[in-house]
Amino acid sequence: MTDKPWLLDKSRGWGIHYPFLDAFYPNPKIICMVRDPVDIFCSMERNLRKAKLRNPGLVKPEKMLNTSLEKRLDYWSNSDPVGLALEHLQDILRQGIDQQMLFIRYEDLCLHPQQALDRFYAYLGIESYPHHDFNKVEQITQEDDRVYGIFGDHKINSKVSLEPSQALDILGKSLCDKIRRRYSWLYERFGRSHS
């Protein structure tokens, strides 16, 4: 399909399908960005609230579906894209596939971008590029994320930085704690963000 030495596919699904991919492309390189689930769920709720009058079909008062924040968190925990991605990640860890993959914490990339990219280059076995300008990031690709509706707004910031977590303000302490308990395996493996 191509004569290029590198092929990049940003699908969330490759990690769980590592054995399949390895069967026809030995020793594939799979990089997985991980982020604190509390902040992921906070982002989902913030996008829903920003939509205001645009009901994406998620909240259905007549059926009492997703009519509260807690119900929405449960829904997102058991549906695509968040629930499925976290389920796959847990399975990757259980199967030991993680030993062949590179994981970069979102928070580490934002706080120490050159160090995170140095790990990326080392994993790929290529020379590190030390001249990235983390204060001038250009978005050169445009993704068609309409399938995700209000949750598909992926604009790249022009500066690499870590925004303060809004999870306590948006979700509240009890729901943040509930998320941390539910995904304790993730925190044990990757640690907790600074929120």
Coordinates of N, CA and C in Angstrom, one line a residue:
M1 N 0.8 -1.2 0.0 CA 0.0 0.0 0.0 C 0.9 1.3 0.0
T2 N 2.1 1.1 0.5 CA 3.0 2.3 0.5 C 4.4 1.8 0.5
D3 N 5.3 2.7 0.0 CA 6.7 2.3 0.1 C 7.4 3.1 1.1
K4 N 6.7 3.9 1.9 CA 7.2 4.7 3.0 C 7.7 3.8 4.2
P5 N 8.7 4.1 4.9 CA 9.2 3.3 6.0 C 8.4 3.4 7.2
W6 N 7.5 4.4 7.4 CA 6.7 4.6 8.5 C 5.2 4.7 8.1
L7 N 4.4 4.1 8.9 CA 2.9 4.2 8.7 C 2.3 4.6 10.0
L8 N 1.6 5.7 10.1 CA 1.0 6.2 11.3 C -0.5 6.0 11.2
D9 N -1.1 5.4 12.2 CA -2.5 5.2 12.3 C -2.9 5.5 13.7
K10 N -3.7 6.5 13.9 CA -4.0 7.0 15.3 C -5.2 6.3 15.9
S11 N -5.6 5.1 15.5 CA -6.8 4.4 16.0 C -6.5 4.0 17.5
R12 N -7.5 4.2 18.3 CA -7.4 3.7 19.7 C -7.4 2.2 19.8
G13 N -7.7 1.5 18.8 CA -7.9 0.1 18.8 C -6.7 -0.8 18.7
W14 N -5.6 -0.3 18.2 CA -4.4 -1.1 17.9 C -3.9 -1.8 19.1
G15 N -3.8 -1.2 20.2 CA -3.2 -1.8 21.4 C -3.8 -3.2 21.7
I16 N -5.1 -3.3 21.8 CA -5.8 -4.5 22.1 C -5.6 -5.6 21.0
H17 N -5.3 -5.1 19.8 CA -5.1 -6.0 18.7 C -3.6 -6.2 18.3
Y18 N -2.8 -6.0 19.3 CA -1.3 -6.1 19.1 C -0.9 -7.5 18.5
P19 N -1.4 -8.6 19.1 CA -1.1 -9.9 18.6 C -1.5 -10.1 17.1
F20 N -2.6 -9.6 16.7 CA -3.0 -9.6 15.3 C -2.1 -8.8 14.4
L21 N -1.8 -7.6 14.8 CA -0.9 -6.8 14.1 C 0.5 -7.4 14.0
D22 N 1.0 -7.9 15.1 CA 2.3 -8.5 15.1 C 2.4 -9.7 14.2
A23 N 1.3 -10.4 13.9 CA 1.3 -11.5 13.0 C 1.8 -11.2 11.6
F24 N 1.4 -10.0 11.1 CA 1.8 -9.6 9.7 C 2.8 -8.4 9.7
Y25 N 3.0 -7.8 10.8 CA 3.9 -6.7 10.9 C 4.7 -6.8 12.2
P26 N 5.7 -7.7 12.2 CA 6.4 -8.1 13.5 C 6.9 -6.8 14.3
N27 N 6.7 -6.9 15.6 CA 7.2 -5.9 16.5 C 6.7 -4.5 16.2
P28 N 5.4 -4.4 16.0 CA 4.8 -3.0 15.7 C 5.1 -2.1 16.9
K29 N 5.2 -0.8 16.6 CA 5.3 0.2 17.6 C 4.0 0.8 17.9
I30 N 3.5 0.7 19.1 CA 2.2 1.3 19.5 C 2.5 2.2 20.7
I31 N 2.0 3.4 20.5 CA 2.2 4.5 21.5 C 0.8 4.8 22.0
C32 N 0.6 4.9 23.3 CA -0.7 5.1 23.9 C -0.6 6.3 24.9
M33 N -1.4 7.3 24.6 CA -1.5 8.4 25.5 C -2.5 8.1 26.6
V34 N -2.1 8.3 27.8 CA -3.0 8.0 29.0 C -3.3 9.3 29.7
R35 N -4.5 9.5 30.2 CA -4.9 10.7 30.9 C -5.7 10.3 32.1
D36 N -5.6 11.1 33.1 CA -6.4 10.9 34.3 C -7.9 10.8 33.9
P37 N -8.5 9.7 34.2 CA -9.9 9.5 33.9 C -10.8 10.6 34.5
V38 N -10.5 11.1 35.6 CA -11.3 12.2 36.2 C -11.3 13.4 35.2
D39 N -10.2 13.7 34.6 CA -10.2 14.8 33.7 C -10.8 14.5 32.4
I40 N -10.8 13.2 32.0 CA -11.5 12.8 30.8 C -13.0 13.0 30.9
F41 N -13.5 12.5 32.1 CA -15.0 12.6 32.3 C -15.4 14.1 32.5
C42 N -14.5 14.8 33.1 CA -14.8 16.3 33.3 C -14.9 16.9 31.9
S43 N -14.0 16.6 31.0 CA -14.0 17.1 29.6 C -15.3 16.8 28.9
M44 N -15.8 15.5 29.1 CA -17.0 15.1 28.5 C -18.2 16.0 29.0
E45 N -18.2 16.1 30.3 CA -19.3 16.9 30.9 C -19.2 18.4 30.5
R46 N -18.0 18.9 30.4 CA -17.9 20.3 30.0 C -18.4 20.5 28.6
N47 N -18.1 19.6 27.7 CA -18.5 19.7 26.3 C -20.1 19.6 26.2
L48 N -20.6 18.7 27.1 CA -22.1 18.6 27.1 C -22.7 20.0 27.6
R49 N -22.1 20.5 28.6 CA -22.7 21.8 29.1 C -22.5 23.0 28.1
K50 N -21.4 22.9 27.4 CA -21.1 24.0 26.4 C -22.1 23.9 25.3
A51 N -22.7 22.7 25.0 CA -23.6 22.6 23.9 C -24.9 23.3 24.2
K52 N -25.2 23.5 25.5 CA -26.4 24.1 25.9 C -27.7 23.7 25.3
L53 N -28.1 24.4 24.2 CA -29.4 24.0 23.6 C -29.3 22.9 22.6
R54 N -28.1 22.6 22.2 CA -27.9 21.5 21.2 C -27.9 20.1 22.0
N55 N -29.0 19.5 22.0 CA -29.1 18.2 22.7 C -28.6 17.1 21.7
P56 N -27.4 16.5 22.1 CA -26.9 15.5 21.2 C -27.6 14.1 21.3
G57 N -28.7 14.1 22.0 CA -29.5 12.9 22.1 C -29.0 12.0 23.3
L58 N -28.1 12.5 24.1 CA -27.6 11.8 25.2 C -28.6 11.8 26.4
V59 N -29.1 13.0 26.7 CA -30.1 13.2 27.8 C -31.5 13.0 27.3
K60 N -32.2 12.1 27.9 CA -33.6 11.8 27.5 C -34.5 11.8 28.7
P61 N -35.0 13.0 29.1 CA -35.8 13.1 30.3 C -37.0 12.2 30.3
E62 N -37.6 12.0 29.2 CA -38.8 11.1 29.2 C -38.5 9.7 29.6
K63 N -37.3 9.3 29.5 CA -36.9 7.9 29.9 C -36.0 7.9 31.1
M64 N -35.7 9.1 31.6 CA -34.8 9.4 32.7 C -33.4 8.8 32.5
L65 N -33.0 9.0 31.2 CA -31.7 8.5 30.8 C -30.7 9.7 30.8
N66 N -29.6 9.5 31.6 CA -28.5 10.5 31.6 C -29.0 11.9 32.1
T67 N -30.0 11.9 33.0 CA -30.6 13.1 33.4 C -29.8 13.7 34.6
S68 N -28.8 13.0 35.1 CA -28.0 13.6 36.2 C -26.5 13.3 35.8
L69 N -25.7 14.1 36.5 CA -24.2 14.0 36.2 C -23.8 12.5 36.5
E70 N -24.2 12.0 37.6 CA -23.8 10.6 38.0 C -24.2 9.6 36.9
K71 N -25.4 9.7 36.4 CA -25.9 8.8 35.3 C -25.1 9.0 34.1
R72 N -24.7 10.2 33.7 CA -23.8 10.5 32.6 C -22.5 9.8 32.7
L73 N -21.9 9.9 33.9 CA -20.6 9.3 34.2 C -20.7 7.8 34.0
D74 N -21.8 7.2 34.5 CA -22.0 5.8 34.4 C -22.1 5.4 32.9
Y75 N -22.9 6.2 32.2 CA -23.1 6.0 30.7 C -21.7 6.0 30.0
W76 N -21.0 7.1 30.2 CA -19.7 7.2 29.5 C -18.7 6.1 29.9
S77 N -18.9 5.6 31.1 CA -18.0 4.5 31.6 C -18.3 3.2 30.9
N78 N -19.5 3.1 30.3 CA -19.9 1.9 29.7 C -20.2 2.0 28.2
S79 N -19.6 3.0 27.6 CA -19.9 3.2 26.1 C -18.7 3.7 25.4
D80 N -18.7 3.7 24.1 CA -17.7 4.2 23.3 C -17.8 5.8 23.3
P81 N -16.7 6.5 23.3 CA -15.3 6.1 23.2 C -14.6 5.8 24.5
V82 N -15.1 6.5 25.6 CA -14.4 6.4 26.9 C -14.4 5.0 27.5
G83 N -15.6 4.5 27.7 CA -15.7 3.2 28.4 C -14.9 2.1 27.6
L84 N -15.1 2.1 26.3 CA -14.4 1.0 25.5 C -12.9 1.2 25.6
A85 N -12.4 2.4 25.5 CA -11.0 2.6 25.5 C -10.4 2.2 26.9
L86 N -11.1 2.5 28.0 CA -10.6 2.1 29.3 C -10.7 0.6 29.5
E87 N -11.7 0.0 28.9 CA -11.8 -1.4 29.0 C -10.7 -2.1 28.3
H88 N -10.4 -1.6 27.1 CA -9.3 -2.2 26.3 C -8.0 -2.0 27.0
L89 N -7.8 -0.8 27.6 CA -6.5 -0.5 28.3 C -6.4 -1.5 29.4
Q90 N -7.4 -1.8 30.2 CA -7.3 -2.7 31.3 C -7.0 -4.1 30.8
D91 N -7.6 -4.5 29.7 CA -7.3 -5.8 29.1 C -5.8 -5.9 28.6
I92 N -5.3 -4.8 28.0 CA -3.9 -4.7 27.5 C -3.0 -5.0 28.7
L93 N -3.3 -4.4 29.9 CA -2.5 -4.6 31.0 C -2.6 -6.0 31.6
R94 N -3.8 -6.6 31.6 CA -3.9 -8.0 32.0 C -3.2 -9.0 31.2
Q95 N -3.2 -8.7 29.9 CA -2.6 -9.7 28.9 C -1.1 -9.5 28.8
G96 N -0.6 -8.4 29.4 CA 0.9 -8.1 29.3 C 1.3 -7.5 28.0
I97 N 0.3 -7.0 27.2 CA 0.6 -6.4 25.9 C 1.4 -5.1 26.2
D98 N 1.1 -4.5 27.4 CA 1.7 -3.2 27.7 C 3.2 -3.2 27.7
Q99 N 3.8 -4.4 27.8 CA 5.3 -4.6 27.8 C 5.9 -4.2 26.5
Q100 N 5.1 -4.3 25.4 CA 5.6 -4.0 24.0 C 5.2 -2.6 23.6
M101 N 4.5 -1.9 24.4 CA 3.9 -0.5 24.1 C 4.7 0.6 24.8
L102 N 4.5 1.8 24.3 CA 5.0 3.0 25.0 C 3.8 3.7 25.5
F103 N 3.8 4.1 26.7 CA 2.7 4.9 27.3 C 3.3 6.2 27.7
I104 N 2.6 7.3 27.3 CA 3.0 8.6 27.7 C 1.8 9.2 28.4
R105 N 2.0 9.7 29.6 CA 1.0 10.3 30.3 C 0.7 11.7 29.7
Y106 N -0.5 12.1 29.5 CA -0.9 13.4 29.0 C -0.3 14.5 29.8
E107 N -0.3 14.3 31.1 CA 0.2 15.4 32.0 C 1.7 15.5 31.9
D108 N 2.4 14.4 31.7 CA 3.9 14.5 31.5 C 4.2 15.2 30.2
L109 N 3.4 14.9 29.1 CA 3.7 15.5 27.8 C 3.5 17.0 27.9
C110 N 2.4 17.4 28.7 CA 2.2 18.9 28.8 C 3.2 19.6 29.7
L111 N 3.7 18.9 30.7 CA 4.6 19.5 31.7 C 6.0 19.4 31.2
H112 N 6.4 18.3 30.6 CA 7.8 18.1 30.2 C 7.8 17.5 28.8
P113 N 7.4 18.3 27.8 CA 7.2 17.8 26.4 C 8.5 17.2 25.8
Q114 N 9.6 17.9 26.0 CA 10.8 17.3 25.4 C 11.2 16.0 25.9
Q115 N 11.1 15.8 27.2 CA 11.4 14.5 27.9 C 10.4 13.4 27.3
A116 N 9.1 13.8 27.2 CA 8.2 12.8 26.7 C 8.5 12.5 25.2
L117 N 8.9 13.4 24.4 CA 9.2 13.2 23.0 C 10.5 12.4 22.9
D118 N 11.5 12.6 23.8 CA 12.7 11.9 23.8 C 12.4 10.4 24.1
R119 N 11.5 10.1 24.9 CA 11.0 8.7 25.2 C 10.4 8.1 23.9
F120 N 9.6 8.9 23.2 CA 9.0 8.6 22.0 C 10.0 8.2 20.9
Y121 N 11.0 9.1 20.7 CA 12.0 8.8 19.7 C 12.8 7.6 20.1
A122 N 13.2 7.4 21.4 CA 14.0 6.3 21.8 C 13.2 5.0 21.5
Y123 N 11.9 5.0 21.8 CA 11.1 3.8 21.6 C 11.0 3.4 20.1
L124 N 11.0 4.5 19.2 CA 11.0 4.2 17.8 C 12.4 3.9 17.2
G125 N 13.4 4.1 18.0 CA 14.8 3.8 17.6 C 15.3 4.9 16.6
I126 N 14.8 6.1 16.7 CA 15.3 7.2 15.9 C 15.9 8.3 16.7
E127 N 16.7 9.1 16.1 CA 17.4 10.2 16.7 C 16.4 11.2 17.2
S128 N 16.6 11.7 18.4 CA 15.7 12.7 19.0 C 15.9 14.0 18.3
Y129 N 14.8 14.7 18.1 CA 14.8 16.1 17.5 C 14.7 17.1 18.6
P130 N 15.7 17.8 18.9 CA 15.7 18.7 20.1 C 15.2 20.2 19.8
H131 N 14.7 20.4 18.6 CA 14.3 21.8 18.2 C 12.8 22.0 18.1
H132 N 12.0 21.3 18.8 CA 10.6 21.5 18.8 C 10.3 22.9 19.5
D133 N 9.4 23.6 18.9 CA 8.9 24.8 19.5 C 7.6 24.6 20.2
F134 N 7.6 24.4 21.5 CA 6.4 24.0 22.2 C 5.5 25.2 22.5
N135 N 6.0 26.4 22.1 CA 5.2 27.6 22.2 C 4.5 28.0 20.9
K136 N 4.8 27.2 19.9 CA 4.2 27.5 18.5 C 3.9 26.2 17.8
V137 N 2.8 25.6 18.2 CA 2.3 24.3 17.7 C 1.3 24.6 16.6
E138 N 1.5 24.1 15.4 CA 0.5 24.3 14.4 C -0.3 23.1 14.1
Q139 N -1.6 23.3 13.9 CA -2.5 22.2 13.6 C -2.5 22.0 12.1
I140 N -1.8 20.9 11.6 CA -1.7 20.7 10.2 C -2.7 19.7 9.6
T141 N -3.4 19.0 10.5 CA -4.4 18.0 10.1 C -5.8 18.5 10.6
Q142 N -6.8 18.1 9.9 CA -8.2 18.4 10.3 C -8.9 17.1 10.3
E143 N -9.3 16.7 11.5 CA -10.0 15.4 11.6 C -11.5 15.6 11.4
D144 N -12.2 14.7 10.8 CA -13.6 14.7 10.7 C -14.2 13.9 11.9
D145 N -14.4 14.6 13.0 CA -14.9 14.0 14.2 C -16.4 14.2 14.4
R146 N -17.1 14.4 13.3 CA -18.6 14.6 13.4 C -19.3 13.4 14.0
V147 N -18.7 12.3 13.8 CA -19.3 11.1 14.4 C -19.4 11.1 15.9
Y148 N -18.5 11.9 16.6 CA -18.6 12.1 18.0 C -19.4 13.3 18.5
G149 N -20.1 14.0 17.5 CA -20.9 15.1 17.8 C -20.2 16.1 18.6
I150 N -20.8 16.6 19.7 CA -20.3 17.6 20.5 C -19.0 17.2 21.2
F151 N -18.7 15.9 21.2 CA -17.5 15.4 21.9 C -16.3 15.3 20.9
G152 N -16.5 15.7 19.7 CA -15.4 15.6 18.7 C -14.7 16.8 18.4
D153 N -14.8 17.8 19.2 CA -14.1 19.1 19.0 C -12.6 19.0 19.4
H154 N -11.7 18.7 18.5 CA -10.3 18.5 18.8 C -9.5 19.5 18.2
K155 N -9.5 20.7 18.7 CA -8.6 21.8 18.3 C -7.3 21.7 19.1
I156 N -6.2 21.8 18.4 CA -4.9 21.8 19.0 C -4.5 23.1 19.5
N157 N -4.1 23.2 20.8 CA -3.7 24.5 21.3 C -2.3 24.9 20.7
S158 N -2.1 26.1 20.5 CA -0.8 26.6 19.9 C 0.4 26.5 20.8
K159 N 0.1 26.3 22.1 CA 1.2 26.2 23.1 C 1.0 25.0 23.9
V160 N 2.1 24.2 24.2 CA 2.0 23.0 25.0 C 2.0 23.4 26.5
S161 N 0.9 23.2 27.2 CA 0.9 23.5 28.6 C -0.2 22.7 29.2
L162 N -0.1 22.5 30.5 CA -1.1 21.8 31.3 C -2.1 22.7 31.9
E163 N -3.4 22.6 31.5 CA -4.4 23.5 32.0 C -4.8 22.9 33.4
P164 N -5.1 23.8 34.4 CA -5.5 23.2 35.7 C -6.7 22.4 35.6
S165 N -6.8 21.3 36.3 CA -7.9 20.5 36.3 C -9.1 21.2 36.8
Q166 N -10.3 21.0 36.2 CA -11.5 21.6 36.6 C -12.5 20.5 37.2
A167 N -11.9 19.3 37.4 CA -12.8 18.2 37.8 C -13.5 18.4 39.1
L168 N -12.8 19.0 40.1 CA -13.5 19.2 41.4 C -14.7 20.1 41.3
D169 N -14.5 21.2 40.5 CA -15.5 22.2 40.3 C -16.7 21.6 39.5
I170 N -16.4 20.8 38.4 CA -17.4 20.3 37.5 C -18.1 19.0 38.1
L171 N -17.3 18.1 38.6 CA -17.8 16.8 39.0 C -18.1 16.7 40.5
G172 N -17.3 17.5 41.3 CA -17.5 17.4 42.7 C -16.6 16.3 43.3
K173 N -16.2 16.4 44.6 CA -15.3 15.5 45.2 C -15.8 14.0 45.2
S174 N -17.1 13.8 45.6 CA -17.6 12.4 45.7 C -17.6 11.7 44.3
L175 N -17.9 12.4 43.2 CA -17.8 11.7 41.9 C -16.4 11.5 41.5
C176 N -15.5 12.5 41.8 CA -14.1 12.3 41.5 C -13.6 11.1 42.2
D177 N -13.9 10.9 43.5 CA -13.5 9.8 44.3 C -14.1 8.5 43.7
K178 N -15.3 8.5 43.3 CA -15.9 7.3 42.7 C -15.2 6.9 41.4
I179 N -14.8 7.9 40.6 CA -14.1 7.5 39.4 C -12.7 6.9 39.7
R180 N -12.0 7.5 40.7 CA -10.7 7.0 41.1 C -10.8 5.6 41.7
R181 N -11.9 5.3 42.4 CA -12.1 3.9 42.9 C -12.4 3.0 41.7
R182 N -13.2 3.4 40.8 CA -13.6 2.5 39.7 C -12.4 2.2 38.8
Y183 N -11.5 3.1 38.6 CA -10.3 2.9 37.8 C -9.0 2.9 38.6
S184 N -9.1 2.3 39.8 CA -7.9 2.2 40.7 C -6.8 1.5 40.0
W185 N -7.1 0.5 39.1 CA -6.0 -0.2 38.4 C -5.2 0.7 37.5
L186 N -5.9 1.7 36.9 CA -5.2 2.7 36.1 C -4.2 3.6 36.9
Y187 N -4.7 4.0 38.0 CA -3.9 4.9 38.9 C -2.7 4.1 39.5
E188 N -2.9 2.8 39.8 CA -1.8 2.0 40.3 C -0.8 1.8 39.2
R189 N -1.1 1.7 38.0 CA -0.2 1.5 36.9 C 0.5 2.8 36.4
F190 N -0.3 3.9 36.3 CA 0.2 5.2 35.8 C 0.3 6.3 36.7
G191 N -0.1 6.2 37.9 CA -0.1 7.3 38.9 C -1.2 8.2 38.7
R192 N -1.2 9.2 39.5 CA -2.3 10.2 39.5 C -1.8 11.5 39.0
S193 N -2.7 12.3 38.3 CA -2.3 13.6 37.9 C -2.2 14.6 39.0
H194 N -1.9 15.8 38.7 CA -1.7 16.8 39.8 C -3.0 17.4 40.2
S195 N -4.2 16.9 39.8 CA -5.4 17.5 40.2 C -5.8 17.2 41.6

